[in-house]
Short mmCIF file of C-alpha atoms in Angstrom, two decimals:
data_model
loop_
_atom_site.label_atom_id
_atom_site.label_comp_id
_atom_site.label_asym_id
_atom_site.label_seq_id
_atom_site.Cartn_x
_atom_site.Cartn_y
_atom_site.Cartn_z
CA MET T 23 -6.55 7.49 28.34
CA SER T 24 -7.79 10.71 26.75
CA ILE T 25 -11.18 11.00 25.10
CA ASN T 26 -9.49 11.45 21.69
CA ILE T 27 -7.56 8.19 22.05
CA TYR T 28 -10.73 6.42 23.21
CA HIS T 29 -12.67 7.63 20.16
CA THR T 30 -9.80 6.67 17.86
CA LEU T 31 -9.62 3.15 19.25
CA ALA T 32 -13.40 2.81 18.98
CA PHE T 33 -13.27 3.89 15.33
CA LEU T 34 -10.38 1.48 14.71
CA ASP T 35 -12.46 -1.32 16.19
CA MET T 36 -15.41 -0.35 13.97
CA ILE T 37 -13.24 -0.58 10.84
CA LEU T 38 -11.98 -4.02 11.87
CA TYR T 39 -15.54 -5.19 12.55
CA THR T 40 -16.68 -3.91 9.16
CA LEU T 41 -13.82 -5.68 7.38
CA VAL T 42 -14.58 -8.97 9.15
CA TRP T 43 -18.31 -8.61 8.42
CA LEU T 44 -17.71 -7.98 4.71
CA VAL T 45 -15.38 -10.96 4.42
CA ILE T 46 -17.70 -13.34 6.31
CA ARG T 47 -20.67 -12.29 4.17
CA MET T 48 -18.86 -13.20 0.97
CA ASN T 49 -19.56 -16.63 -0.43
CA GLU T 50 -16.96 -16.43 -3.15
CA GLU T 51 -14.64 -18.54 -5.25
CA GLN T 52 -11.47 -19.87 -3.67
CA ARG T 53 -9.17 -17.54 -5.59
CA TYR T 54 -10.92 -14.42 -4.30
CA LYS T 55 -10.77 -15.63 -0.70
CA HIS T 56 -7.02 -16.09 -1.07
CA GLU T 57 -6.74 -12.66 -2.69
CA LEU T 58 -8.29 -11.14 0.42
CA TRP T 59 -5.55 -12.70 2.53
CA ILE T 60 -3.01 -10.96 0.29
CA TYR T 61 -4.55 -7.57 -0.40
CA VAL T 62 -5.96 -6.73 3.03
CA PRO T 63 -2.58 -6.97 4.85
CA LEU T 64 -0.84 -5.19 1.97
CA ALA T 65 -3.33 -2.32 2.07
CA ILE T 66 -2.91 -2.08 5.86
CA SER T 67 0.84 -1.91 5.33
CA GLY T 68 0.38 0.68 2.56
CA GLY T 69 -1.69 2.93 4.80
CA PHE T 70 0.76 2.49 7.65
CA MET T 71 3.74 3.51 5.50
CA GLU T 72 1.88 6.54 4.17
CA ILE T 73 1.22 8.01 7.62
CA TYR T 74 4.59 6.81 8.96
CA ALA T 75 6.50 8.81 6.36
CA PHE T 76 4.34 11.85 7.06
CA LEU T 77 4.65 11.74 10.86
CA SER T 78 8.16 10.39 11.33
CA ARG T 79 9.96 11.61 8.21
CA ASP T 80 9.38 15.35 7.89
CA GLY T 81 5.83 15.39 6.55
CA ILE T 82 6.58 13.52 3.33
CA PHE T 83 3.97 11.39 1.56
CA ALA T 84 6.13 8.67 0.03
CA ASN T 85 3.64 6.26 -1.57
CA ALA T 86 3.25 8.06 -4.91
CA GLN T 87 4.99 10.55 -7.18
CA THR T 88 2.41 13.24 -7.99
CA GLY T 89 3.88 15.67 -5.47
CA ASN T 90 7.45 15.04 -6.62
CA LEU T 91 6.51 15.62 -10.25
CA ALA T 92 4.74 18.89 -9.40
CA ILE T 93 7.70 20.15 -7.36
CA LEU T 94 10.15 18.97 -10.04
CA PHE T 95 8.52 21.10 -12.75
CA LYS T 96 8.14 24.01 -10.31
CA SER T 97 11.87 23.78 -9.52
CA VAL T 98 12.73 23.74 -13.22
CA CYS T 99 10.70 26.92 -13.74
CA ALA T 100 12.32 28.53 -10.70
CA GLY T 101 15.81 27.55 -11.85
CA SER T 102 16.44 25.52 -8.68
CA VAL T 103 18.85 22.73 -9.61
CA LEU T 104 18.93 21.30 -6.08
CA GLY T 105 15.14 21.37 -5.84
CA ALA T 106 14.81 19.53 -9.15
CA LEU T 107 17.46 16.97 -8.14
CA TYR T 108 15.70 16.40 -4.82
CA CYS T 109 12.56 15.34 -6.70
CA PHE T 110 14.31 13.62 -9.59
CA VAL T 111 16.02 10.96 -7.43
CA PRO T 112 12.82 9.46 -5.90
CA ILE T 113 11.11 9.59 -9.31
CA ILE T 114 13.96 7.56 -10.84
CA LEU T 115 13.85 5.13 -7.90
CA TYR T 116 10.11 4.71 -8.40
CA MET T 117 10.46 4.15 -12.14
CA SER T 118 13.33 1.70 -11.58
CA ALA T 119 11.18 -0.34 -9.22
CA ILE T 120 8.36 -0.49 -11.78
CA TYR T 121 10.85 -1.64 -14.41
CA ILE T 122 12.13 -4.36 -12.07
CA THR T 123 8.59 -5.68 -11.56
CA MET T 124 8.40 -6.21 -15.33
CA GLU T 125 11.95 -7.35 -16.09
CA VAL T 126 12.66 -9.79 -13.26
CA PRO T 127 9.52 -11.98 -13.60
CA ALA T 128 10.10 -12.11 -17.38
CA ARG T 129 13.57 -13.55 -16.73
CA MET T 130 12.58 -15.99 -14.00
CA LYS T 131 11.96 -19.65 -14.80
CA ASN T 132 9.04 -19.59 -12.38
CA ALA T 133 7.48 -16.13 -12.62
CA ILE T 134 4.98 -17.00 -9.87
CA LYS T 135 7.87 -16.77 -7.38
CA TRP T 136 8.34 -13.08 -8.15
CA SER T 137 5.52 -12.09 -5.79
CA GLU T 138 7.32 -13.86 -2.93
CA LEU T 139 10.59 -12.19 -3.85
CA CYS T 140 8.84 -8.82 -3.94
CA ILE T 141 7.57 -9.27 -0.38
CA LEU T 142 11.02 -10.37 0.81
CA ILE T 143 12.58 -7.24 -0.70
CA GLU T 144 9.94 -5.09 0.95
CA MET T 145 10.54 -6.70 4.33
CA ILE T 146 14.28 -6.05 4.06
CA LEU T 147 13.69 -2.42 3.10
CA ILE T 148 11.18 -1.94 5.92
CA PHE T 149 13.77 -3.21 8.39
CA ILE T 150 16.38 -0.82 6.96
CA VAL T 151 14.02 2.17 7.17
CA GLY T 152 13.43 1.43 10.86
CA LEU T 153 17.18 1.57 11.47
CA ILE T 154 17.53 5.06 10.00
CA PRO T 155 17.65 7.53 12.92
CA GLU T 156 15.30 10.51 13.10
CA THR T 157 18.30 12.82 12.74
CA VAL T 158 18.61 11.81 9.07
CA PRO T 159 16.60 14.23 6.88
CA GLY T 160 13.27 12.77 5.83
CA ARG T 161 13.98 13.27 2.13
CA TYR T 162 16.73 10.64 2.42
CA ALA T 163 15.06 8.35 4.95
CA VAL T 164 12.01 7.75 2.76
CA LEU T 165 13.90 6.78 -0.40
CA PRO T 166 13.48 3.04 0.35
CA ILE T 167 9.74 3.64 0.81
CA PHE T 168 9.47 5.22 -2.64
CA PHE T 169 11.11 2.09 -4.05
CA MET T 170 9.15 -0.53 -2.11
CA THR T 171 5.73 1.06 -2.68
CA ALA T 172 6.41 1.01 -6.44
CA LEU T 173 7.31 -2.67 -6.20
CA GLN T 174 4.09 -3.39 -4.33
CA TYR T 175 1.94 -1.20 -6.59
CA ASN T 176 2.96 -2.92 -9.83
CA THR T 177 3.16 -6.47 -8.48
CA PHE T 178 -0.13 -6.70 -6.59
CA LYS T 179 -2.44 -4.80 -8.89
CA SER T 180 -5.74 -6.64 -9.31
CA MET T 181 -8.41 -8.30 -7.21
CA ARG T 182 -11.18 -10.19 -8.92
CA GLY T 183 -9.90 -8.82 -12.20
CA GLN T 184 -10.30 -5.23 -11.00
CA ALA T 185 -7.35 -2.83 -10.97
CA VAL T 186 -6.57 -2.11 -7.31
CA SER T 187 -3.88 -0.14 -5.50
CA THR T 188 -2.76 -1.06 -1.99
CA VAL T 189 -0.49 1.99 -1.59
CA PHE T 190 -2.79 4.93 -2.45
CA CYS T 191 -6.51 5.56 -2.70
CA THR T 192 -7.49 7.94 -5.50
CA ASN T 193 -8.45 5.37 -8.13
CA ASN T 194 -10.00 3.08 -5.51
CA LEU T 195 -12.36 5.90 -4.48
CA ARG T 196 -13.17 6.56 -8.13
CA GLN T 197 -14.03 2.90 -8.72
CA VAL T 198 -16.36 2.79 -5.71
CA VAL T 199 -18.43 5.59 -7.23
CA ILE T 200 -18.30 4.12 -10.75
CA HIS T 201 -19.53 0.68 -9.69
CA PHE T 202 -22.18 2.16 -7.42
CA TRP T 203 -23.50 4.23 -10.34
CA ARG T 204 -23.45 1.21 -12.67
CA PHE T 205 -25.40 -0.83 -10.13
CA LYS T 206 -27.93 2.00 -9.76
CA GLU T 207 -28.41 2.18 -13.52
CA ASN T 208 -28.31 -1.52 -14.45
CA LYS T 209 -29.28 -3.29 -11.20
CA ASP T 210 -26.44 -5.74 -11.88
CA THR T 211 -25.29 -7.06 -8.49
CA GLN T 212 -21.89 -7.90 -9.95
CA HIS T 213 -21.06 -4.21 -9.61
CA ILE T 214 -21.79 -4.39 -5.87
CA LYS T 215 -19.25 -7.21 -5.62
CA TYR T 216 -16.72 -5.11 -7.51
CA MET T 217 -17.50 -2.12 -5.30
CA ASN T 218 -16.88 -4.25 -2.21
CA VAL T 219 -13.37 -5.01 -3.49
CA TYR T 220 -12.50 -1.32 -3.34
CA VAL T 221 -14.34 -0.69 -0.08
CA ILE T 222 -12.38 -3.47 1.62
CA VAL T 223 -9.06 -2.15 0.33
CA LEU T 224 -9.94 1.43 1.36
CA LEU T 225 -10.96 0.35 4.87
CA SER T 226 -7.78 -1.72 5.18
CA PHE T 227 -5.69 1.26 4.09
CA GLY T 228 -7.49 3.45 6.63
CA PHE T 229 -6.90 0.88 9.36
CA GLY T 230 -3.18 0.98 8.55
CA VAL T 231 -3.16 4.79 8.76
CA MET T 232 -4.82 4.75 12.17
CA LEU T 233 -2.52 2.02 13.45
CA GLY T 234 0.47 4.02 12.24
CA PHE T 235 -0.82 7.15 13.95
CA LEU T 236 -1.34 5.37 17.27
CA SER T 237 2.08 3.68 17.22
CA ASN T 238 4.10 6.71 16.15
CA ASP T 239 4.44 8.39 19.56
CA ARG T 240 5.72 5.26 21.30
CA LEU T 241 7.92 3.75 18.60
CA ALA T 242 8.98 6.76 16.52
CA GLU T 243 11.08 5.75 13.49
CA LYS T 244 10.95 2.06 14.47
CA ALA T 245 7.15 2.02 14.18
CA VAL T 246 7.52 0.95 10.55
CA TRP T 247 8.62 -2.49 11.74
CA ILE T 248 4.97 -3.19 12.59
CA CYS T 249 4.49 -3.63 8.83
CA GLU T 250 6.61 -6.78 9.06
CA ILE T 251 3.78 -8.37 11.05
CA PHE T 252 1.45 -7.94 8.07
CA MET T 253 4.03 -8.98 5.48
CA LEU T 254 4.80 -12.36 7.08
CA PRO T 255 1.35 -13.95 6.54
CA VAL T 256 1.34 -12.57 2.98
CA LEU T 257 4.67 -14.26 2.32
CA HIS T 258 3.35 -17.53 3.76
CA ARG T 259 0.14 -17.37 1.74
CA LEU T 260 2.05 -16.73 -1.49
CA HIS T 261 4.44 -19.58 -0.77
CA VAL T 262 1.65 -22.07 -0.10
CA HIS T 263 -0.95 -20.88 -2.62
CA GLY T 264 1.19 -19.03 -5.17
CA LYS T 265 -0.40 -20.70 -8.19
CA LEU T 266 -3.66 -18.92 -7.41
CA PHE T 267 -1.99 -15.57 -8.04
CA VAL T 268 -0.64 -15.98 -11.55
CA GLU T 269 -2.34 -12.75 -12.62
CA VAL T 270 -1.12 -10.52 -9.79
#
């Protein structure tokens, strides 16, 4: 085992230890403990899919649309119809998924069941992505990831009443700084609790990235199936304790 792999595994172990320590230290209400069982695995899966798409699918970051929007407008200015179309398709997929997360629960007799259905859809799409050979261009192979990350983003969107993303990190980082500053100014420990929400999600996301990096060489395009391992306990938790997640 090379020194780089050894250091990576040690850092991975440190992240896991930190996550466990933070969770054990929390003496919180039942709902929040159940939220941890949902959001930690989802953030791990989100981080895994982010690095998976980058390493296995032609260097594409597929969890958000900022890059696609930038390239879309650049292509319009350059008069590149194909370039614009290449970006337009994943943007439409992403927007369609967001619309589904609003429309389907509104039409369901038991809207609480939508979160379970969302995870089932994600698990099916993850399986399909793993079946797509590496010979398929990455721009096509990641289309299901664009769709599923949008489903996850707009279905599981708050912990302890705080807006949280399990598929990208920018706002989570922003909120860590905001709540730290508010605690510094007001000495209100509630802001430390809110900050911990974002720290836990960020560490979970990072753990997923590292796990994805370590598994990529051995499993290649099928590495994404590891995400199924994290989705299964989420599905079980939602099925058993779904009423605790009315607001997700």
